[in-house]
C-alpha positions as MATLAB code, in Angstrom:
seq = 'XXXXXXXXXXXXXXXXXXXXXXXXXXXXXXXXXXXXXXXXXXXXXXXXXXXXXXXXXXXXXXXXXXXXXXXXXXXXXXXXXXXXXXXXXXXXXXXXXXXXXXXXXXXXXXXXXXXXXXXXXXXXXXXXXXXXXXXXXXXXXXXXXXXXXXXXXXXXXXXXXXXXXXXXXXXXXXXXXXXXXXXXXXXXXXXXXXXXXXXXXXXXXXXXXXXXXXXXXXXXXXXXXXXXXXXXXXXXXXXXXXXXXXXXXXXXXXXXXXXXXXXXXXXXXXXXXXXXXXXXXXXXXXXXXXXXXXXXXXXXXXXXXXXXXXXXXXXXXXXXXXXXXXXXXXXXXXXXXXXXXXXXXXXXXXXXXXXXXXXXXXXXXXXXXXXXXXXXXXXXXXXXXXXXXXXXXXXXXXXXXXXXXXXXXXXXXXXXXXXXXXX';
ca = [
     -90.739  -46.391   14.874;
     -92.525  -43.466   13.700;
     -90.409  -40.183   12.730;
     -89.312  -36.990   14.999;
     -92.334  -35.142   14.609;
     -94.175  -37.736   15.199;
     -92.917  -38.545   18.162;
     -92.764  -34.872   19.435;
     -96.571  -35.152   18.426;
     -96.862  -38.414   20.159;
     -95.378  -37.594   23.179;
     -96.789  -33.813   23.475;
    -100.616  -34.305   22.874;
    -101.869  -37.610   22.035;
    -101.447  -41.027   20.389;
    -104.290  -42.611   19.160;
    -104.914  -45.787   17.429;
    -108.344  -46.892   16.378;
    -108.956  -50.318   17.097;
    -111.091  -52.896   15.163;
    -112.336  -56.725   15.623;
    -112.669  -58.085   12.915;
    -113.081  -56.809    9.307;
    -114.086  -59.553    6.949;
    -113.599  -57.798    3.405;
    -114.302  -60.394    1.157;
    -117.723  -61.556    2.436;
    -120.795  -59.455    2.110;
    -122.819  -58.815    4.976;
    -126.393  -59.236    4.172;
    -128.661  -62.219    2.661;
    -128.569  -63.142   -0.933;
    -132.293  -62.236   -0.339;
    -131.563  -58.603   -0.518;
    -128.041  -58.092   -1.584;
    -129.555  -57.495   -4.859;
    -131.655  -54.866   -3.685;
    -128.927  -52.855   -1.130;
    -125.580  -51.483   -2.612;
    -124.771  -50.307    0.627;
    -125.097  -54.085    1.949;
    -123.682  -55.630   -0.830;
    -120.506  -53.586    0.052;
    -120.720  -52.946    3.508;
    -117.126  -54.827    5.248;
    -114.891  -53.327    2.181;
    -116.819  -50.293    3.016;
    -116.311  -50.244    6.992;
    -112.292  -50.931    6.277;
    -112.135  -47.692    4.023;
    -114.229  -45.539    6.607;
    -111.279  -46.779    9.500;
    -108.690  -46.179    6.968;
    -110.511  -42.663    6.574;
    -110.731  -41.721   10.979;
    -107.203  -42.893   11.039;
    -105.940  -40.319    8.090;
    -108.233  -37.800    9.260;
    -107.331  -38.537   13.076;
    -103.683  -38.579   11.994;
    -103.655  -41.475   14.207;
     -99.914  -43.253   14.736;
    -101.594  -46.488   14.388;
    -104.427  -48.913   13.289;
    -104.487  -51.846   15.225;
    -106.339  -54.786   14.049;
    -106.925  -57.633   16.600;
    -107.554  -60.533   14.139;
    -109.943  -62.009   11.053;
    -108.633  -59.712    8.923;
    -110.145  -62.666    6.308;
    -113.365  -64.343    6.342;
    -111.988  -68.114    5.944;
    -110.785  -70.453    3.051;
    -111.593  -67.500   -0.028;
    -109.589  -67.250   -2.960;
    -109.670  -63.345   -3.873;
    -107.207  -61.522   -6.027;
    -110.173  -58.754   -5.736;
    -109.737  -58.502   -1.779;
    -105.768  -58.720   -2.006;
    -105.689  -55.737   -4.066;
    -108.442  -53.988   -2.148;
    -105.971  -54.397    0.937;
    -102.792  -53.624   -0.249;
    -104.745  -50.135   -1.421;
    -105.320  -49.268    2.031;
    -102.612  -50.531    3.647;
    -100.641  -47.873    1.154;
    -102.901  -45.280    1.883;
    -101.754  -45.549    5.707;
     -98.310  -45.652    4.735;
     -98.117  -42.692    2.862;
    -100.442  -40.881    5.918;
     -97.268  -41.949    7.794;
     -99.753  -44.512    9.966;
     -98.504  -47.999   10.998;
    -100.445  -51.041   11.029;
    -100.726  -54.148   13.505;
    -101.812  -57.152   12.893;
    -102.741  -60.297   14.646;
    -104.085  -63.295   12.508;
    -107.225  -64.886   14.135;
    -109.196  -68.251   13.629;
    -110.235  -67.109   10.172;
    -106.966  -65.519    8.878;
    -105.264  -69.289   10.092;
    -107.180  -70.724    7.365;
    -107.298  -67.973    5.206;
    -105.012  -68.549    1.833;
    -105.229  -64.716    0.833;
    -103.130  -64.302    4.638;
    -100.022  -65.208    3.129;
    -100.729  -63.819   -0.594;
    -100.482  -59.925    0.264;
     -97.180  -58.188   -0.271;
     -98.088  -56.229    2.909;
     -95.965  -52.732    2.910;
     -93.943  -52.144    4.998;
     -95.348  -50.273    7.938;
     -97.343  -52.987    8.339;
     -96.321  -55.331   11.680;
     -97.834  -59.026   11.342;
     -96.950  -60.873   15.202;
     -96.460  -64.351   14.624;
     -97.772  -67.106   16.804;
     -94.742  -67.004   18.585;
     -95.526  -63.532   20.326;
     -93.448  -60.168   20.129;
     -93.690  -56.953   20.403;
     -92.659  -53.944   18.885;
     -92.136  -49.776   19.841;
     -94.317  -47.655   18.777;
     -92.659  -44.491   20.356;
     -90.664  -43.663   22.861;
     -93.415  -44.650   25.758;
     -95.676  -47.286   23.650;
     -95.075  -50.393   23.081;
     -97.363  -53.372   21.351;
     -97.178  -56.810   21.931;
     -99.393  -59.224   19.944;
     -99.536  -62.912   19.416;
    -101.304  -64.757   16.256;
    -103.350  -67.834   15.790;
    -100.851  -70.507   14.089;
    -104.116  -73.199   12.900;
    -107.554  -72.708   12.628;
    -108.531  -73.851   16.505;
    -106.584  -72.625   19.595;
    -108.315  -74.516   22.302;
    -105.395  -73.464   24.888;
    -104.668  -69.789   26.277;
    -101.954  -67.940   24.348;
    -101.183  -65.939   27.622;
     -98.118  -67.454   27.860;
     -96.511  -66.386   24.962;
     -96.663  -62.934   25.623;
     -93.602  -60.864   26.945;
     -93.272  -59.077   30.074;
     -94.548  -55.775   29.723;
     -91.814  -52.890   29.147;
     -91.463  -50.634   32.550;
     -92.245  -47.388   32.450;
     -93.972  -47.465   29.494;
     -97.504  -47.831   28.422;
     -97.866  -51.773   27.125;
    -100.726  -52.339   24.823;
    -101.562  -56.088   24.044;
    -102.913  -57.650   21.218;
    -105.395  -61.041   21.579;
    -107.589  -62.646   19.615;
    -109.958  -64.482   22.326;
    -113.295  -65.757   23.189;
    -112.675  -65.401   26.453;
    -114.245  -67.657   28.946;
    -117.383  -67.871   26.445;
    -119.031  -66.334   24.655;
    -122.699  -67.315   23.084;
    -122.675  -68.041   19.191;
    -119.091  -68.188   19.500;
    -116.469  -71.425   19.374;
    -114.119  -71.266   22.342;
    -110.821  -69.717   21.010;
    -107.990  -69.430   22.892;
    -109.751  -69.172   26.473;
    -108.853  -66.614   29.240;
    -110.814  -64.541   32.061;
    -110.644  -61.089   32.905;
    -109.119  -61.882   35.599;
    -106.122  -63.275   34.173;
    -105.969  -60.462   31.149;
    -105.772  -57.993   34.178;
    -103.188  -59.754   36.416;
    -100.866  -59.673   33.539;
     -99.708  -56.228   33.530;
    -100.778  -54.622   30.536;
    -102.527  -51.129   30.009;
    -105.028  -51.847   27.661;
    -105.888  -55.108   25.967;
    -107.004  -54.656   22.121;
    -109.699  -58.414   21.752;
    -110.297  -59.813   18.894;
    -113.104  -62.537   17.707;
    -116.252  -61.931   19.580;
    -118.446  -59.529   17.238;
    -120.838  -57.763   20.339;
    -119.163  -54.617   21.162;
    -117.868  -54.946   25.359;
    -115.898  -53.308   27.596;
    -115.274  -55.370   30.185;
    -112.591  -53.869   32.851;
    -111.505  -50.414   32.986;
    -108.350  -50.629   35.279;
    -106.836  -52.053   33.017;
    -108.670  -51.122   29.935;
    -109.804  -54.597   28.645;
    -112.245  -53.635   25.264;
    -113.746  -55.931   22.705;
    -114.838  -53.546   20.398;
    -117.002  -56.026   18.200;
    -117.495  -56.263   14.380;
    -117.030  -52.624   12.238;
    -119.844  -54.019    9.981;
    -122.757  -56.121   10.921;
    -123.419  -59.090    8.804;
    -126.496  -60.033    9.514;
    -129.642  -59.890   11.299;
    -128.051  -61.043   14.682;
    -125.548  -58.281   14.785;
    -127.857  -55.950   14.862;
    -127.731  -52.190   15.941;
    -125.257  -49.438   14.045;
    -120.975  -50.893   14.133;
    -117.776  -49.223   15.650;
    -114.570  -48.964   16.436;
    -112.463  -47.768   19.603;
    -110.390  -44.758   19.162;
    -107.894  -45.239   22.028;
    -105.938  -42.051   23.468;
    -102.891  -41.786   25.552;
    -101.867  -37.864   27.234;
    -100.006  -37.568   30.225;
     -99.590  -41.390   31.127;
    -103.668  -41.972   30.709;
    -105.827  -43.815   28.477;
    -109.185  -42.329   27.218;
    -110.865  -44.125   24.882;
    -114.350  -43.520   22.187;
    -116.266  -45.049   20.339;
    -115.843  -44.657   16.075;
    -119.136  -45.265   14.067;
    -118.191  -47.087   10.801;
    -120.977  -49.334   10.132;
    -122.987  -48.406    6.353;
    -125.475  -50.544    7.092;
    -127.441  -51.389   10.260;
    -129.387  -54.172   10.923;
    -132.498  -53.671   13.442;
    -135.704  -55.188   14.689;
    -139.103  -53.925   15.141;
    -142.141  -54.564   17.085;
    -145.618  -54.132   15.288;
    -148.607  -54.793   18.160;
    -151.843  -55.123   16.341;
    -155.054  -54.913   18.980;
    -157.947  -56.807   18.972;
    -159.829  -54.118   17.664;
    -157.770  -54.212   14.372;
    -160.215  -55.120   11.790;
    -159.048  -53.866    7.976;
    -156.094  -54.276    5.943;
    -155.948  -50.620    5.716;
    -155.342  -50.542    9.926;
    -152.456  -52.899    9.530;
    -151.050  -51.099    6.617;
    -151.074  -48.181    8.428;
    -149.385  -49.833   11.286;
    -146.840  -51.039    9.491;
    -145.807  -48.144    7.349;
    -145.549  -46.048   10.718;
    -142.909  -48.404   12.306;
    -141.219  -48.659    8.877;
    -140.844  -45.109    8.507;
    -139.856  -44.273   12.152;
    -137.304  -47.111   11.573;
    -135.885  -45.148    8.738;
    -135.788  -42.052   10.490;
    -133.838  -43.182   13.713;
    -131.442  -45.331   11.469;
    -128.278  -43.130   11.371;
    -126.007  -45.535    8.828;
    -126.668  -44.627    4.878;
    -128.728  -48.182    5.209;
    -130.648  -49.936    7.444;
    -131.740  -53.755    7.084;
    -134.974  -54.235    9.628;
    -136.843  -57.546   10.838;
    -140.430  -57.141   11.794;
    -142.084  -58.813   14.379;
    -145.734  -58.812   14.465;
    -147.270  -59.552   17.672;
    -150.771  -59.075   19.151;
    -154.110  -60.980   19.222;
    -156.049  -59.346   16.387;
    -159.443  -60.223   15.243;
    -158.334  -60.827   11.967;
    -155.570  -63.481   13.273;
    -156.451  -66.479   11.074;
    -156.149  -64.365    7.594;
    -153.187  -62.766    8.244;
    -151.779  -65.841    9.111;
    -153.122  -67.503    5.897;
    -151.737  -64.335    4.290;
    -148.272  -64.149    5.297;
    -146.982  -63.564    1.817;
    -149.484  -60.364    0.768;
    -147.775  -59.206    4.264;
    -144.193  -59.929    3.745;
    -144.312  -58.599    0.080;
    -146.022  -55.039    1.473;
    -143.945  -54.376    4.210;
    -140.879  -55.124    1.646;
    -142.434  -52.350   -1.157;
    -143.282  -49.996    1.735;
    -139.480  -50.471    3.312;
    -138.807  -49.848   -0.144;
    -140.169  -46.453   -0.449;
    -138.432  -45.134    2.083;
    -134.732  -44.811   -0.395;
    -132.570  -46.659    2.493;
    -134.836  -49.434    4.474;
    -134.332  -53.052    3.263;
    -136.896  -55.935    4.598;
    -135.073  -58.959    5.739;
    -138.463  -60.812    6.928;
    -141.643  -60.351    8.702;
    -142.127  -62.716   11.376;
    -145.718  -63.383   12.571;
    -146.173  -64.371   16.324;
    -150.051  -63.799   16.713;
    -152.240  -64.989   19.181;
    -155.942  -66.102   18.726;
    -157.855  -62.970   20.497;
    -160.369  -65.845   22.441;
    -159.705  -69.273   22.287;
    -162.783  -70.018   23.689;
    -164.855  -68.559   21.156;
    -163.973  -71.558   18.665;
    -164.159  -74.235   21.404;
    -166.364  -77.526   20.486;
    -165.389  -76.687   16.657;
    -163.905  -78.629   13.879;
    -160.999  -76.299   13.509;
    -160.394  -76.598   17.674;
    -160.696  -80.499   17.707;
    -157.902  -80.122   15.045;
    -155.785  -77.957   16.446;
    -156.433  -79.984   20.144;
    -155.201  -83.224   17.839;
    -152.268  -81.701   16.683;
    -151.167  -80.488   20.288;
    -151.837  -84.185   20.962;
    -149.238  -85.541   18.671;
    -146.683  -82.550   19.405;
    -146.880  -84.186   22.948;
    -146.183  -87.880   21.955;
    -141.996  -88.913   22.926;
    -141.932  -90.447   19.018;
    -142.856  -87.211   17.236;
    -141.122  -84.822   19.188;
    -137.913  -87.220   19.041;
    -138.535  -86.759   14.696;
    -138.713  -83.449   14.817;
    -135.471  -82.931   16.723;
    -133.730  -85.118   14.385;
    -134.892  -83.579   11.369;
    -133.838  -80.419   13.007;
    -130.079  -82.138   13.968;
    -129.560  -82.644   10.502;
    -130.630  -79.195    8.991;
    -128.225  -77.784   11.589;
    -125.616  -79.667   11.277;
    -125.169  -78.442    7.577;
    -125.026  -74.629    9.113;
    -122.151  -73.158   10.255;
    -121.285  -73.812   13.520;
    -121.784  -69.294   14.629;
    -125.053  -69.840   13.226;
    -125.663  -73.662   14.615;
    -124.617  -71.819   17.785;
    -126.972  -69.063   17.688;
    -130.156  -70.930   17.241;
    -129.275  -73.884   19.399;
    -126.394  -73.950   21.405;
    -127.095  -76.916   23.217;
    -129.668  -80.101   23.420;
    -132.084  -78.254   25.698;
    -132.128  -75.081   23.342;
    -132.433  -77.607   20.364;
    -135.510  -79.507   21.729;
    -137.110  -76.104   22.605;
    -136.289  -74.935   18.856;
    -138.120  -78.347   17.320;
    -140.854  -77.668   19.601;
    -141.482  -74.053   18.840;
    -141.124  -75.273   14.825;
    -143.726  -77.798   15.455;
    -146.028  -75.507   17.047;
    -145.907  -72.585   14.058;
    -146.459  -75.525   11.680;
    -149.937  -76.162   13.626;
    -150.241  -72.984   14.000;
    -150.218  -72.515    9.959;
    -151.994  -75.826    8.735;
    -155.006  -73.343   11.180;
    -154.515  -70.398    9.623;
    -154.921  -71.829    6.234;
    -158.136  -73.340    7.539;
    -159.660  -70.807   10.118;
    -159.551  -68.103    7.503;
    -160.893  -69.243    4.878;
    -164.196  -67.407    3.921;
    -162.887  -64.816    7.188;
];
C-alpha cells in the first residue's frame, strides 16, 4: 500500500494510473528495410516504455498498470532484462507501484521469469487476486498460465470489494477481434455484468473504448510496429476524485506509421508533374506527423496518361519518393504501392498488347490456375505469423480474393513492361 501522504494525496485530489497494452521492448517496430535508416524506429517500444515511465514520474501517478505482453515471445535478452529492471527502479524510487498481468506472449516468454522484479512491482498469477492500492482502490488481475487461453478467465476473478472503486485487470480478445487469435474470449456484456469500475484490456493493439458505464478501455499498442498500426500510439491516464472515473488519452508513440493517397489525372504528362505531386504529399505528411518520426506508405492511384511507364518504372518511383521522404530529417518510405488505371481502355482495343492482356484475363478465369495460385499463396502464408497470416487473409474467401488480386497486378506488370516501352 502506498504511504500516508500518499494516501492523503490519493484520497484528497486524484489517483491516476496510466494504463498500457502491450509494450514489446525487445522487438523493434519497423522493417529491416528501414531500421537502418530510422533511429527513432529502430528504438521505438524501449522508447514508448521510458516515455510511460516518464508521464507516470511526472504525473506522480500511484500506479502503472500494465495489462499484459510485457515480452514479445520466445527472446533470450539479458539487454531487455536490464532495460526493465531500470525502469521498474525508477518507479520505485518515484514511490509508483507497478501491476502486472502476463499475456499470450509473456506465457512463452523466458525473460518473464528471469527479472528480479523490485519490489513494488505486483505480478497476478493465473490463479487471480487482487491487491489495495489505497484505502478506496483496489486491483484485481488474472495472468495467462500457457501460451493459448481458448476459455474465459472471468471466473477466476474475485468479487469486487464494496464500497470501493474495483479496477480489473484482463488480457482478452474479446469476442474477436480481426488480425487477432482468440484469447481468452468474453463480451462486453459479460465484462459489465461483473461489477467492476473500470476494466484495464490487454492484447488487441487498435486503441477502443468500448462501454463507458462501466469504463471498459482497450487502450491499444504504446508503439506501432508496423505499417498496419498505423496513426500516432497512447496510453490511458485513468483518474479517480470524488467516487468518479475520468479518463485521457497519453501520446507516447516516437514513431508513427501513416498512409497517403497520391491521385495523378489524366492530364499528368512529365516526370516533373509527378515529382511534384509526390514531394507535396511527402512534405504535408511530415508536417502533420506530430511523433519525432513518421514511417509513410504511398498509394498512387489515378488513370494517368503516362500509366504504362510508370508502371514499367516502379523502381525510379519507389527510390525518389524514398530520397525525397528523406529530405525531409524525420519521414521514412516503407513502399510505394501503384494501383493505376489505364486512362481508356478502348483506345488500345484490337492491339497486340490488348489481345495479351484479354489472354491473360482468360487464364486468371480458368478453375486450374486460380486453384495454383491460391496454393502457392497457402504456402507463403503459412510460413507468416499467424497476426500477419490474419491480416492479409483471415479466411478462405479473403485468401482467394488475395490470389486473385496477386494474379491480376502480375498481368497488370508483364503490360506495363510491354505497353511502355518506346512511351
Amino acid at each position: 500500500m502506498p504511504s500516508a501522504s500518499r494516501r492523503s494525496v490519493l484520497m484528497g485530489i486524484a489517483f491516476k494510473a496510466p494504463f498500457t497494452w502491450r509494450v514489446s521492448i525487445r522487438t523493434a517496430s519497423n522493417p529491416a528495410s528501414i531500421s537502418p535508416r530510422c533511429n527513432h524506429c529502430d528504438k521505438g517500444p524501449r522508447a514508448a516504455f521510458e516515455r510511460l515511465v516518464v508521464v507516470a514520474i511526472d504525473e506522480k501517478v500511484a500506479a502503472l498498470l500494465i495489462a499484459g505482453d510485457l515480452f514479445d515471445g520466445q527472446v533470450r535478452s539479458a539487454r531487455t532484462a536490464a532495460f526493465l529492471a531500470g525502469q521498474l527502479s525508477r518507479l520505485r524510487e518515484a514511490g509508483i507501484l507497478v501491476y502486472l498481468i502476463k499475456g499470450n506472449h509473456d506465457a512463452e516468454s523466458p525473460v518473464t521469469g528471469a527479472v528480479d522484479m523490485p519490489d513494488n512491482v505486483h505480478v497476478f498469477t493465473a490463479r487471480g487476486g487482487k491487491h489495495q492500492l489505497s484505502d478506496e482502490v483496489w486491483i484485481h488481475g488474472v495472468s495467462f498460465k500457457d501460451r493459448h487461453e481458448p476459455n474465459s478467465l472471468l471466473d477466476r476473478f474475485d468479487a469486487p470489494v464494496a464500497g470501493a472503486i474495483n479496477i480489473a485487470m484482463l488480457h482478452t480478445s474479446l469476442a474477436g477481434a480481426p488480425g487477432h487469435d482468440p484469447y481468452a474470449p468474453c463480451t462486453v456484456a459479460e465484462l459489465s455484468a461483473m461489477g467492476f469500475d473500470y476494466w484495464a484490456l490487454g492484447h488487441v493493439h487498435l486503441r477502443q473504448i468500448h462501454a463507458t458505464t462501466p469504463w471498459i478501455v482497450m487502450p491499444g499498442t504504446p508503439q506501432g510496429r508496423d505499417i498496419g498500426e498505423a496513426g500516432r500510439k497512447s496510453a490511458t491516464m485513468l483518474t479517480i476524485q470524488d467516487g468518479r472515473i475520468e479518463i485521457e488519452e497519453v501520446p507516447t508513440s516516437g514513431v508513427t506509421f501513416e498512409h497517403r493517397t497520391i491521385v495523378l489525372g489524366a492530364d499528368v504528362e512529365t516526370d516533373d508533374e509527378i515529382r511534384a505531386a509526390m514531394r507535396d504529399t511527402i512534405m504535408n505528411a511530415a508536417e502533420a506527423c506530430q511523433d519525432p518520426a513518421g514511417v509513410i506508405r504511398l498509394h498512387m492511384t489515378g488513370a494517368p496518361e503516362r500509366h504504362w511507364q510508370i508502371l514499367r518504372d516502379r523502381d525510379v518511383w519507389t527510390e525518389t519518393a524514398r530520397e525525397i521522404a528523406r529530405e525531409t530529417g524525420r519521414l521514412w518510405l516503407d513502399k510505394l504501392v501503384l494501383d493505376l488505371a489505364a486512362p481508356d481502355a478502348a483506345r488500345d482495343a484490337g492491339s497486340a498488347l490488348s489481345e495479351l492482356g484479354t489472354l491473360m484475363g482468360d487464364v486468371r478465369g480458368e478453375e486450374a490456375f486460380a486453384s495454383d495460385t491460391e496454393a502457392t499463396l497457402g504456402a507463403v502464408l503459412g510460413a507468416v505469423p499467424a497476426e500477419v497470416r490474419a491480416r492479409v487473409a483471415p479466411d478462405e474467401e479473403a485468401a482467394r480474393a488475395f490470389a486473385a488480386r496477386c494474379a491480376a497486378a502480375g498481368a497488370e506488370m508483364v503490360r506495363a513492361r510491354l505497353g511502355g516501352v518506346g512511351r
